[in-house]
Phi, psi and omega in degrees: 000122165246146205285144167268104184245161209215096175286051185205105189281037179276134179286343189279294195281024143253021130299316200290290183319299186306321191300337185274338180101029171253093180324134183199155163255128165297179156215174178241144162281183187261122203321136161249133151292152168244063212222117168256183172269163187291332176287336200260122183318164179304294193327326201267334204280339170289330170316316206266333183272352189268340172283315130347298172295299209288000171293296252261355181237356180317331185286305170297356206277160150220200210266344180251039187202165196204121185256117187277142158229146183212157166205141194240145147218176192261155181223141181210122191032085156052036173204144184250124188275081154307175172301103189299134200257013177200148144350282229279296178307332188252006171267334172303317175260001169238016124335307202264352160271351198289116166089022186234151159293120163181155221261133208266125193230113178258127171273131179240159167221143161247135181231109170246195206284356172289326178146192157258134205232063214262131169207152183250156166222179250173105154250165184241163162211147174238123173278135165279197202262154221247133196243155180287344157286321167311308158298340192273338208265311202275323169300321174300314197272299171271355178007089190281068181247350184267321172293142191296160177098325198094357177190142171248138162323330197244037176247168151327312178290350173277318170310326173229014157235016175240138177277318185201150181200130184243078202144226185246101173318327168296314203291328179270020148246058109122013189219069152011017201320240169048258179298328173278339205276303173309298194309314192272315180286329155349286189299351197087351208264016180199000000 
């Protein structure tokens, strides 16, 4: 058993945590550019920024504690839909999720004094088709600027307008429970 630490200020995965019955600590990390290369596929850029993080603390670890870092983005024909900085911007991205396919893809890294140990997971979600009052009404009313996409799942807009979701329903609020869950008894750490 290693002490937990959850290198994340979302409120959604330290629910996600609690909910698994995983003793855990936040922490605040050490500030990251969250900046990839240009080269590196969509699919690839949370593995690389959840790992980016989980570096920036490597230094700190001790032999008795396993440090979670994760990062989600929403992906649509190969482009990844960050966290919207206006109204405008997050009515602009569920236009474009509306009545479409797209991948919700979270990179986690674990890190202890052995290294870090980064994997990713992959939901498909279908959006239904989307009325220009739903979207002004779910932005106004929930304002979804801290989410990638533009929406959280466990909201209204998840109740009534996804359609289909093909993977791990958790993984699209920002966590993999499942597999990270497989991944900390692997390691020893729970």
């Amino acid at each position: 058993m290693k002490r937990i630490l959850l290198g994340s200020g979302s409120p959604r995965r330290k629910e996600l945590m609690s909910m698994m019955d995983i003793d855990f600590e936040p922490i605040k990390l050490n500030d990251v550019e969250e900046v990839y290369p240009s080269s590196l596929k969509a699919d690839d850029v949370p593995a690389f920024l959840s790992r980016l993080k989980a570096q920036s603390y490597y230094d700190n670890i001790s032999d008795d504690e396993v440090l979670v870092t994760a990062d989600t983005v929403v992906i649509i024909d190969d482009e990844i839909l960050g966290k919207p900085k206006t109204p405008t911007e997050a009515c602009d991205m569920l236009r474009r999720l509306s009545g479409a396919c797209h991948k919700v893809v979270t990179g986690v890294s674990l890190t202890s004094t052995d290294g870090i140990v980064t994997f990713d997971e992959t939901t498909i979600v279908e959006f239904d088709n989307l009325s220009a009052e739903d979207i002004a009404y779910y932005v106004e009313k929930y304002r979804p600027f801290d989410k990638a996409g533009s929406y959280g799942i466990q909201e209204w807009i998840g109740l009534v307008a996804i359609k289909k979701i093909d993977g791990c329903f958790y993984n699209v609020m920002g966590l993999p429970t499942r597999a990270l869950y497989r991944k900390l008894k692997e390691i020893g750490a729970i």
